[in-house]
Amino acid sequence: MSELINSSLRDLSRALAAKRVSAVELATLFLDRIEKLNPALNAFITTDREKTLAQAQSADATLKIGTGATALTGIPLAHKDIFCTRGWRTSCGSKMLENFVSPYDAHVVEKLAAAGMVTLGKLNMDEFAMGSSNETSHFGPVRNPWDVSRVPGGSSGGSAAAIAARLSPAATGTDTGGSIRQPAALCGLTGLKPTYGVVSRYGMIAFASSLDQAGPMAKSAEDCALLLSAMAGFDARDSTSLERAGEDYGRDLEKPLTGLRIGLPREFFDAGMDADVRAAVEAALAEYRKLGATTVDVELPNSGLSVPAYYVIAPAEASSNLSRFDGVRYGYRAPQYDDLAEMYSRSRAQGFGAEVKRRILIGTYVLSHGYYDAYYLKAQKIRRLIAADFVAAFRECDVIMGPTSPSVAFAFGAKSADPVQMYLSDIYTISTNLAGLPGMSLPCGSGSNSMPVGLQIIGNWFDEARMLNVAHKYQQVTDWHTRMPEGVK
Amino acid sequence: MSLNLEDVTRIALLSRIELSGEEREATRDQLNGILGFIEQLQAVDTTGIEPMAHAVDVVQRLRPDVVTESDRRADFQAIAPETEAGLYLVPKVLE
């Protein structure tokens, strides 16, 4: 039974179908692990054994009848606490929503529940997804299972830590500037941010709407393909959801990589990344050449502008999105105030943490009268230059590769005093969000202090199936994705 | 350009976020650090470049003008800080 903690979703599915294990037994296995290991990691904000087991019982009933069961029926997963889950607290890592029990489900939650997946609980995250280290959560930082003195990355740090510690076989995440890929890299997992518009944003608490995208996090590319196939799909309730036919994202997993052209952006390899990260990424590229791929140098000349452009666009959109938290309809309300204006400003001052307030203030400023053209419009023009670089690069190659993060997981407090230093930890991931491209991270080695290193794959628009194929073939000849931290075995 | 305390006060008012005197100074310094960082965008020549608001070209969809929502007022008001007789309560705004 305990060997199932490191099983692929496909193997869990086979075990469930063959009745070697029930959904209730599987859920109990992981709930017990959460109870034992979560206090040291703080990956979960909310669990509810009764609700989880009720879902598992219903999955067992479906499996018994056989009809209506999918490959995911009975498999447990956990949701980032940014996804509204009906009847469960949905805090978004914030005091503002500390007592918010959602009256409805996000589209992603509905889809995965409809596929028969069982919810283990809600995962910790940087407050409103604003952070790269999980240190901004109102519920305290998540600890990296590979070394609890280090951050798990962010903002989907709870998702990453939970899977790395084998507290859940899979999790949902969201990625606005790297929030799936960077924690996946820092915790030794596989995570994918799809093309913008592929997964519905309905019920996903908004941060920067033109950049936010949900995606799967799991141990392997094969697992991510299964999850994405269930998560993706048109949803009329999200005005930017794309009307595309459903896809089996695992259809090309086994395709040989002979002739694959891998683009290496000069800007990603020139400077900035630590030596241990570079060594692991180079070794992965050597493995790809053995698999029949060729590498070609490409240029993304404006990629250096992606972080500053992002820190205009994302806060601008956040300042608008977060204006809904006014202490009237839901969320925190300050206990004392003299009038309506004071009720708003005090509720927001007390309900939001420091990083969220900083971004609202920056966003408000760059959108304010007299500054809009100089900041917001300028950043949007640069966004187009960044996207155009990718269009040109993809004429020369099929996928782009590079590091996901410039360093392995860093220590708590290492970057929290200087916002700009923290922002720069997303230097390799942000440009794909600005362009709307799909990006993923997969484990490709072990850096200093045996911390995991992530390889980033950036694909052309809607090329997720190919990216998953490229990642899967590598995972067939390497075992980084199956490794577990010592402390959780 | 860098922000002074008056600018910070104005931005905080527009943002509806109360800042204490001490917070205002710390906020000014942090915001100036971030603005200094994004200042590098100004050096880029963007003449003739169309601003890009969205990653994909989307058009607003129209839907038939029919009721799609059910009445769940009680559910939604159950999570509000203060309600009475189906109404949301706020401090008096008209004398």
XYZ file of C-alpha atoms in Angstrom:
584
model
C 0.000 0.000 0.000
C 2.629 2.579 1.017
C 4.488 2.037 -2.282
C 1.526 3.785 -3.931
C 2.750 7.177 -2.683
C 5.274 7.249 -5.519
C 3.061 5.724 -8.207
C 2.160 7.427 -11.453
C -1.471 8.402 -11.988
C -1.661 5.709 -14.664
C -0.563 3.056 -12.130
C -2.988 4.353 -9.504
C -5.718 4.160 -12.108
C -4.815 0.551 -12.929
C -4.733 -0.379 -9.233
C -8.179 1.177 -8.733
C -9.631 -0.504 -11.831
C -8.256 -3.895 -10.781
C -9.706 -3.348 -7.269
C -6.245 -3.773 -5.738
C -7.011 -0.594 -3.801
C -10.184 1.417 -3.233
C -10.547 5.182 -3.547
C -11.283 5.342 0.181
C -8.074 3.441 1.019
C -6.087 5.681 -1.305
C -7.568 8.870 0.172
C -6.929 7.571 3.690
C -3.300 6.784 2.841
C -2.701 10.387 1.779
C -4.830 11.971 4.538
C -2.775 10.070 7.110
C 0.440 11.284 5.528
C -0.876 14.852 5.554
C -1.715 14.541 9.233
C 1.769 13.284 9.995
C 3.954 15.405 7.723
C 2.046 18.632 7.127
C 2.803 20.267 10.506
C 6.473 20.491 9.508
C 5.764 21.625 5.932
C 2.615 23.790 6.151
C 1.623 22.834 2.595
C -2.092 22.541 3.381
C -4.268 25.357 4.732
C -7.466 23.314 4.950
C -8.290 19.606 5.084
C -11.660 17.988 5.782
C -11.471 14.223 6.204
C -15.233 13.772 6.147
C -15.702 15.608 2.850
C -12.732 13.847 1.274
C -13.924 10.385 2.281
C -17.452 11.124 1.052
C -15.994 11.987 -2.366
C -13.887 8.816 -2.267
C -16.931 6.683 -1.428
C -18.762 8.135 -4.373
C -15.754 7.392 -6.609
C -15.726 3.807 -5.342
C -19.417 3.514 -6.229
C -18.687 4.754 -9.751
C -15.770 2.349 -10.095
C -17.973 -0.518 -8.943
C -20.619 0.175 -11.580
C -17.931 0.810 -14.164
C -19.934 3.191 -16.318
C -18.973 6.836 -15.983
C -15.523 6.060 -14.593
C -12.549 7.843 -16.180
C -8.808 7.226 -15.913
C -8.810 9.701 -13.017
C -11.764 8.345 -11.015
C -10.760 7.719 -7.419
C -7.364 9.422 -7.686
C -6.795 12.055 -4.998
C -5.515 15.551 -5.685
C -5.374 18.860 -3.856
C -6.303 22.333 -5.029
C -4.324 25.513 -4.701
C -6.357 27.714 -2.373
C -6.951 30.201 -5.208
C -9.622 27.900 -6.698
C -13.122 28.356 -5.331
C -14.395 25.059 -3.939
C -18.015 24.954 -2.885
C -18.397 24.334 0.850
C -14.646 24.560 1.504
C -12.807 27.554 2.826
C -11.057 29.349 -0.054
C -8.573 31.796 1.474
C -6.201 32.664 -1.398
C -3.521 32.749 1.310
C -4.987 35.978 2.687
C -6.444 37.287 5.920
C -8.932 39.043 3.625
C -10.531 35.664 2.812
C -9.605 33.807 5.999
C -13.268 32.911 6.632
C -14.492 32.777 3.048
C -16.346 29.526 2.368
C -16.996 29.520 -1.337
C -20.615 29.248 -2.482
C -19.543 27.822 -5.856
C -16.909 25.709 -7.620
C -14.290 26.933 -10.084
C -14.564 25.424 -13.570
C -11.341 23.480 -13.004
C -12.711 22.094 -9.728
C -15.961 21.084 -11.451
C -14.095 19.393 -14.303
C -11.766 17.367 -12.083
C -14.634 16.390 -9.765
C -16.663 15.322 -12.801
C -13.726 13.116 -13.812
C -14.045 11.452 -10.398
C -10.997 12.916 -8.670
C -11.074 13.157 -4.879
C -10.118 16.447 -3.162
C -7.619 16.058 -0.307
C -7.723 19.698 0.705
C -6.655 23.251 -0.086
C -3.041 24.217 -0.550
C -1.047 27.082 0.857
C 0.201 29.784 -1.486
C 1.623 33.288 -1.585
C -1.127 35.761 -0.727
C -3.268 36.325 -3.847
C -0.504 34.471 -5.765
C 1.861 37.418 -5.314
C 5.244 36.018 -4.445
C 7.980 33.616 -5.509
C 8.813 32.007 -2.175
C 5.533 31.389 -0.333
C 6.683 33.768 2.378
C 3.763 36.161 1.780
C 1.032 33.725 2.882
C -1.095 34.868 5.817
C -0.976 31.239 6.981
C 2.801 31.166 7.265
C 5.451 29.989 4.813
C 5.502 26.546 3.212
C 8.742 24.636 3.754
C 10.612 22.825 0.997
C 10.505 19.052 1.676
C 14.038 18.706 0.260
C 15.368 21.065 2.946
C 12.977 22.692 5.389
C 15.271 25.705 5.842
C 14.576 26.635 2.220
C 11.577 28.043 0.352
C 9.474 25.822 -1.931
C 9.113 28.618 -4.490
C 5.864 30.368 -5.229
C 3.245 31.201 -5.609
C 2.032 27.558 -5.958
C 4.450 26.537 -3.187
C 1.907 24.484 -1.237
C 1.080 22.516 -4.394
C 4.759 21.828 -5.030
C 5.626 20.901 -1.442
C 2.586 18.614 -1.133
C 3.546 16.590 -4.204
C 7.273 16.551 -3.390
C 6.465 15.180 0.093
C 4.046 12.693 -1.486
C 1.125 14.145 0.468
C -0.808 14.190 -2.788
C -0.198 12.522 -6.162
C -1.130 15.711 -8.013
C -2.279 19.287 -7.544
C -3.668 22.250 -9.367
C -1.610 25.406 -9.688
C -1.824 28.803 -11.320
C 0.872 30.696 -13.158
C 0.834 34.467 -13.746
C 4.601 34.970 -14.034
C 6.024 31.536 -13.212
C 3.958 30.384 -10.244
C 3.604 26.786 -11.494
C 7.013 26.375 -13.106
C 9.300 27.967 -10.501
C 7.976 25.977 -7.493
C 7.926 22.819 -9.661
C 11.614 23.443 -10.363
C 12.504 24.187 -6.742
C 10.719 21.053 -5.467
C 11.734 18.607 -8.235
C 8.371 18.235 -9.992
C 6.767 18.522 -13.391
C 4.339 21.393 -13.929
C 2.752 22.944 -16.977
C 1.293 26.363 -17.665
C -0.915 25.984 -20.751
C -1.427 28.493 -23.534
C -3.469 31.431 -22.242
C -7.179 30.671 -22.654
C -6.937 26.859 -22.719
C -8.111 26.439 -19.103
C -11.047 28.483 -17.803
C -10.335 31.158 -15.187
C -13.893 30.952 -13.820
C -13.750 30.627 -10.045
C -9.994 31.154 -9.964
C -9.446 34.245 -7.838
C -8.094 36.865 -10.238
C -4.635 38.406 -9.901
C -3.646 39.669 -13.384
C -6.365 38.557 -15.757
C -4.456 38.853 -19.032
C -1.683 36.616 -17.643
C -3.325 34.187 -15.176
C -3.572 30.583 -16.321
C -4.222 27.371 -14.400
C -2.347 24.158 -14.995
C -1.415 20.762 -13.577
C 1.442 19.924 -11.217
C 2.514 16.298 -10.697
C 5.528 14.036 -10.714
C 5.748 13.380 -14.458
C 4.785 14.700 -17.862
C 2.562 11.661 -18.360
C 0.612 12.597 -15.201
C 0.355 16.231 -16.335
C -1.004 15.119 -19.728
C -3.801 13.155 -18.047
C -4.668 16.064 -15.757
C -4.557 18.739 -18.451
C -6.843 16.684 -20.696
C -9.408 16.794 -17.889
C -8.869 20.456 -16.883
C -8.896 22.132 -20.287
C -11.984 23.095 -22.213
C -14.193 25.952 -23.274
C -16.229 27.688 -20.594
C -18.609 30.498 -21.520
C -18.266 31.999 -18.005
C -14.675 33.069 -18.743
C -14.715 35.734 -21.458
C -11.201 34.781 -22.579
C -11.797 31.023 -22.642
C -10.983 29.738 -26.131
C -13.556 27.825 -28.139
C -11.403 24.857 -29.075
C -12.181 21.175 -29.360
C -11.076 19.009 -26.422
C -7.674 17.371 -26.771
C -5.958 14.239 -25.543
C -2.748 15.908 -24.435
C -1.107 12.502 -24.040
C -1.619 11.500 -27.679
C 1.994 12.159 -28.704
C 3.802 11.072 -25.535
C 5.668 8.196 -27.196
C 6.702 9.968 -30.413
C 10.454 9.705 -31.051
C 12.361 12.977 -30.770
C 14.468 12.404 -33.880
C 14.773 15.667 -35.745
C 13.358 17.796 -32.915
C 14.861 21.281 -33.073
C 15.518 22.740 -29.630
C 16.039 26.512 -29.533
C 18.437 27.840 -26.931
C 17.911 31.558 -26.307
C 21.284 33.207 -26.032
C 19.836 35.564 -23.416
C 18.948 32.638 -21.110
C 22.436 31.139 -21.251
C 24.597 34.268 -21.329
C 24.679 35.124 -17.654
C 22.595 35.176 -14.552
C 22.130 31.502 -13.828
C 24.092 29.731 -11.099
C 26.806 27.242 -12.091
C 24.973 24.234 -10.615
C 21.809 25.088 -12.563
C 23.814 25.536 -15.758
C 25.535 22.160 -15.327
C 22.218 20.329 -14.845
C 20.583 22.089 -17.815
C 23.596 21.355 -20.062
C 23.483 17.693 -19.022
C 19.791 17.542 -19.926
C 20.528 19.065 -23.335
C 23.196 16.396 -23.886
C 20.568 13.765 -23.073
C 18.236 15.323 -25.663
C 20.959 15.179 -28.321
C 21.309 11.461 -27.539
C 17.555 11.141 -28.092
C 18.005 12.535 -31.609
C 17.249 16.197 -31.079
C 19.395 19.018 -32.402
C 20.002 22.342 -30.693
C 20.014 25.704 -32.392
C 20.820 29.134 -30.977
C 17.924 31.562 -31.051
C 17.517 35.130 -29.859
C 14.942 36.736 -27.619
C 16.448 40.229 -27.612
C 13.679 41.852 -25.561
C 13.393 39.138 -22.917
C 15.442 41.223 -20.493
C 12.563 43.700 -20.420
C 10.027 41.087 -19.392
C 10.399 41.528 -15.622
C 10.029 45.339 -15.607
C 7.147 45.169 -18.139
C 5.454 42.538 -15.988
C 5.797 44.689 -12.868
C 3.785 47.392 -14.599
C 1.139 45.183 -16.217
C 0.522 42.671 -13.410
C 0.135 45.246 -10.598
C -2.071 47.400 -12.848
C -4.442 44.496 -13.436
C -4.190 43.434 -9.787
C -5.117 46.900 -8.509
C -8.282 46.706 -10.580
C -9.117 43.065 -9.719
C -8.544 43.490 -5.995
C -10.796 46.540 -5.778
C -13.634 44.038 -5.226
C -12.399 43.407 -1.691
C -14.254 46.198 0.039
C -15.548 44.534 3.210
C -19.157 44.736 2.034
C -20.208 41.522 0.281
C -17.580 39.045 1.511
C -14.175 38.977 3.098
C -12.644 40.837 5.997
C -14.212 43.961 7.512
C -12.288 46.074 10.027
C -13.894 46.084 13.482
C -13.813 49.877 13.895
C -14.480 52.748 11.485
C -16.319 56.061 11.471
C -17.634 56.186 7.923
C -17.783 54.238 4.669
C -14.467 55.555 3.312
C -12.720 54.552 6.517
C -14.405 51.141 6.457
C -12.964 50.500 2.985
C -9.462 51.775 3.645
C -9.143 50.169 7.059
C -10.556 46.785 5.967
C -8.105 46.738 3.063
C -5.191 47.938 5.217
C -5.808 45.188 7.768
C -6.976 42.444 5.390
C -4.120 42.599 2.845
C -0.480 41.773 3.551
C 2.512 43.979 2.694
C 3.319 42.576 -0.778
C -0.309 42.708 -1.933
C -0.619 46.315 -0.761
C 2.621 47.238 -2.509
C 1.336 45.843 -5.787
C -2.050 47.526 -5.475
C -0.304 50.853 -4.817
C 2.096 50.441 -7.772
C -0.768 49.380 -10.015
C -2.917 52.295 -8.957
C -0.051 54.688 -9.619
C 0.814 53.404 -13.107
C -2.850 53.621 -14.127
C -3.433 57.055 -12.606
C -4.098 60.207 -14.563
C -0.960 61.517 -16.247
C 1.081 58.334 -15.867
C -0.954 55.816 -17.880
C 0.868 56.415 -21.187
C 4.337 56.502 -19.661
C 3.949 53.253 -17.760
C 1.000 51.079 -18.705
C 0.798 51.797 -22.418
C 4.594 51.664 -22.708
C 4.677 48.262 -20.993
C 1.966 46.954 -23.316
C 4.019 48.001 -26.344
C 7.034 46.216 -24.937
C 4.828 43.193 -24.328
C 4.233 43.056 -28.075
C 7.980 43.222 -28.768
C 8.535 40.311 -26.369
C 5.804 38.224 -28.046
C 7.209 39.050 -31.506
C 10.630 37.714 -30.427
C 9.028 34.328 -29.785
C 7.289 34.306 -33.172
C 10.674 34.829 -34.808
C 12.407 32.232 -32.609
C 9.807 29.554 -33.378
C 10.632 29.880 -37.092
C 13.999 28.304 -36.212
C 12.955 25.676 -33.663
C 10.125 23.459 -32.364
C 10.576 24.066 -28.642
C 12.704 26.424 -26.569
C 14.691 25.202 -23.575
C 16.546 26.816 -20.736
C 16.593 26.999 -16.970
C 13.317 27.524 -15.102
C 14.900 29.430 -12.239
C 18.339 31.045 -11.989
C 19.084 29.211 -8.730
C 17.995 26.222 -6.673
C 15.649 26.850 -3.730
C 16.983 29.673 -1.552
C 16.859 30.082 2.235
C 13.977 31.805 4.021
C 14.558 35.534 4.246
C 17.225 35.558 1.506
C 15.193 37.758 -0.839
C 12.234 38.946 1.211
C 13.774 42.294 2.207
C 14.166 43.506 -1.385
C 11.070 43.171 -3.611
C 13.072 43.669 -6.821
C 15.481 40.789 -5.995
C 12.468 38.536 -5.409
C 10.910 39.655 -8.715
C 14.091 38.698 -10.568
C 13.755 35.055 -9.517
C 11.096 34.797 -12.253
C 13.381 36.182 -14.954
C 13.136 33.076 -17.204
C 9.434 32.411 -16.788
C 7.680 35.774 -17.101
C 8.125 36.300 -20.851
C 5.944 33.275 -21.689
C 3.050 34.707 -19.660
C 3.379 38.043 -21.435
C 3.280 36.244 -24.805
C 0.548 33.804 -23.677
C 2.730 30.823 -24.585
C 2.717 27.445 -22.828
C 5.675 26.689 -20.579
C 6.628 23.800 -18.374
C 9.282 22.755 -15.921
C 10.629 19.265 -15.312
C 13.308 18.044 -12.933
C 16.680 17.615 -14.657
C 19.252 17.221 -11.948
C 20.555 17.965 -8.558
C 22.343 21.205 -7.736
C 24.167 22.499 -4.692
C 23.134 20.864 -1.397
C 21.318 18.200 -3.463
C 18.485 20.604 -4.256
C 16.451 19.910 -7.433
C 17.037 21.833 -10.676
C 14.290 22.478 -13.223
C 14.548 22.453 -17.012
C 12.103 24.791 -18.707
C 10.414 23.916 -21.997
C 8.591 26.714 -23.795
C 6.327 25.672 -26.648
C 4.608 27.429 -29.486
C 0.988 28.484 -28.920
C -1.214 25.379 -28.382
C 1.762 23.008 -28.603
C 1.210 21.397 -25.180
C 0.993 17.847 -26.570
C 4.422 18.221 -28.164
C 5.955 19.706 -25.008
C 4.599 16.819 -22.950
C 6.034 14.394 -25.508
C 9.425 16.106 -25.272
C 9.349 15.954 -21.467
C 8.065 12.371 -21.351
C 10.794 10.963 -23.608
C 13.410 12.511 -21.323
C 11.666 11.038 -18.283
C 11.786 7.608 -19.946
C 15.601 7.695 -19.850
C 16.133 9.587 -16.562
C 14.802 9.149 -13.045
C 14.900 12.680 -11.557
C 11.093 12.796 -11.525
C 10.781 9.671 -9.396
C 13.174 10.833 -6.643
C 11.779 11.675 -3.224
C 13.240 13.775 -0.422
C 14.774 11.617 2.335
C 12.648 12.997 5.151
C 9.306 11.929 3.662
C 9.988 8.311 2.660
C 10.948 60.448 -11.286
C 10.529 59.579 -7.670
C 7.558 59.755 -5.327
C 7.332 61.988 -2.267
C 5.114 61.535 0.795
C 2.297 63.563 -0.764
C 2.286 61.268 -3.805
C 2.146 58.232 -1.543
C -0.777 59.725 0.370
C -2.644 60.354 -2.884
C -1.981 56.842 -4.232
C -3.065 55.292 -0.924
C -6.292 57.307 -1.061
C -6.981 56.194 -4.648
C -6.246 52.597 -3.577
C -8.461 52.844 -0.473
C -5.657 51.553 1.708
C -5.029 53.291 5.024
C -1.343 53.950 5.739
C 0.056 55.187 9.044
C 2.724 57.908 9.103
C 5.551 55.398 9.485
C 4.148 53.105 6.823
C 4.016 56.033 4.418
C 7.773 56.559 4.594
C 8.620 52.879 4.210
C 6.112 52.616 1.354
C 7.638 55.625 -0.409
C 11.075 54.006 -0.337
C 9.823 50.624 -1.532
C 7.693 52.092 -4.316
C 10.623 54.228 -5.464
C 12.780 51.095 -5.577
C 10.256 49.353 -7.812
C 9.676 52.435 -9.983
C 13.436 52.801 -10.390
C 13.535 49.223 -11.637
C 10.733 49.687 -14.182
C 12.225 52.992 -15.341
C 14.411 51.040 -17.837
C 11.314 50.608 -20.029
C 11.499 54.307 -20.906
C 14.749 53.797 -22.833
C 13.110 51.431 -25.357
C 12.023 52.867 -28.712
C 8.415 51.769 -29.186
C 7.498 54.108 -32.032
C 4.769 52.567 -34.167
C 4.285 49.524 -31.902
C 0.669 48.603 -31.135
C 0.075 48.060 -27.425
C -0.698 44.403 -26.617
C -3.507 44.137 -24.065
C -4.042 40.426 -24.347
C -2.142 37.306 -25.285
C -4.809 36.100 -27.666
C -7.172 38.056 -29.859
C -10.562 37.564 -28.317
C -13.896 39.058 -29.196
C -16.690 39.468 -26.720
C -19.204 36.708 -27.210
C -22.908 37.396 -27.253
C -25.301 35.028 -25.564
C -29.061 34.668 -25.777
C -30.863 37.067 -23.437
C -32.211 34.408 -21.093
C -31.916 33.827 -17.368
C -28.951 31.581 -16.560
C -28.529 32.183 -12.827
C -30.701 30.847 -10.064
C -31.562 32.924 -6.986
C -28.967 32.104 -4.330
C -29.202 35.297 -2.329
C -29.206 33.509 1.018
C -26.021 31.575 0.121
C -24.220 34.698 -0.994
C -25.321 36.799 1.953
C -24.314 34.096 4.407
C -20.676 35.035 3.742
C -21.165 38.817 4.010
C -19.823 40.718 7.040
C -23.213 42.291 7.825
C -26.671 41.875 6.305
C -30.242 42.547 7.348
C -33.491 41.561 5.658
C -31.654 40.606 2.463
C -29.659 43.836 2.316
C -25.924 44.447 2.747
C -25.262 46.859 5.594
C -22.699 49.674 5.346
C -22.193 52.854 7.393
C -24.625 55.651 6.622
C -23.640 57.492 3.424
C -26.435 60.105 3.274
C -27.238 62.445 6.115
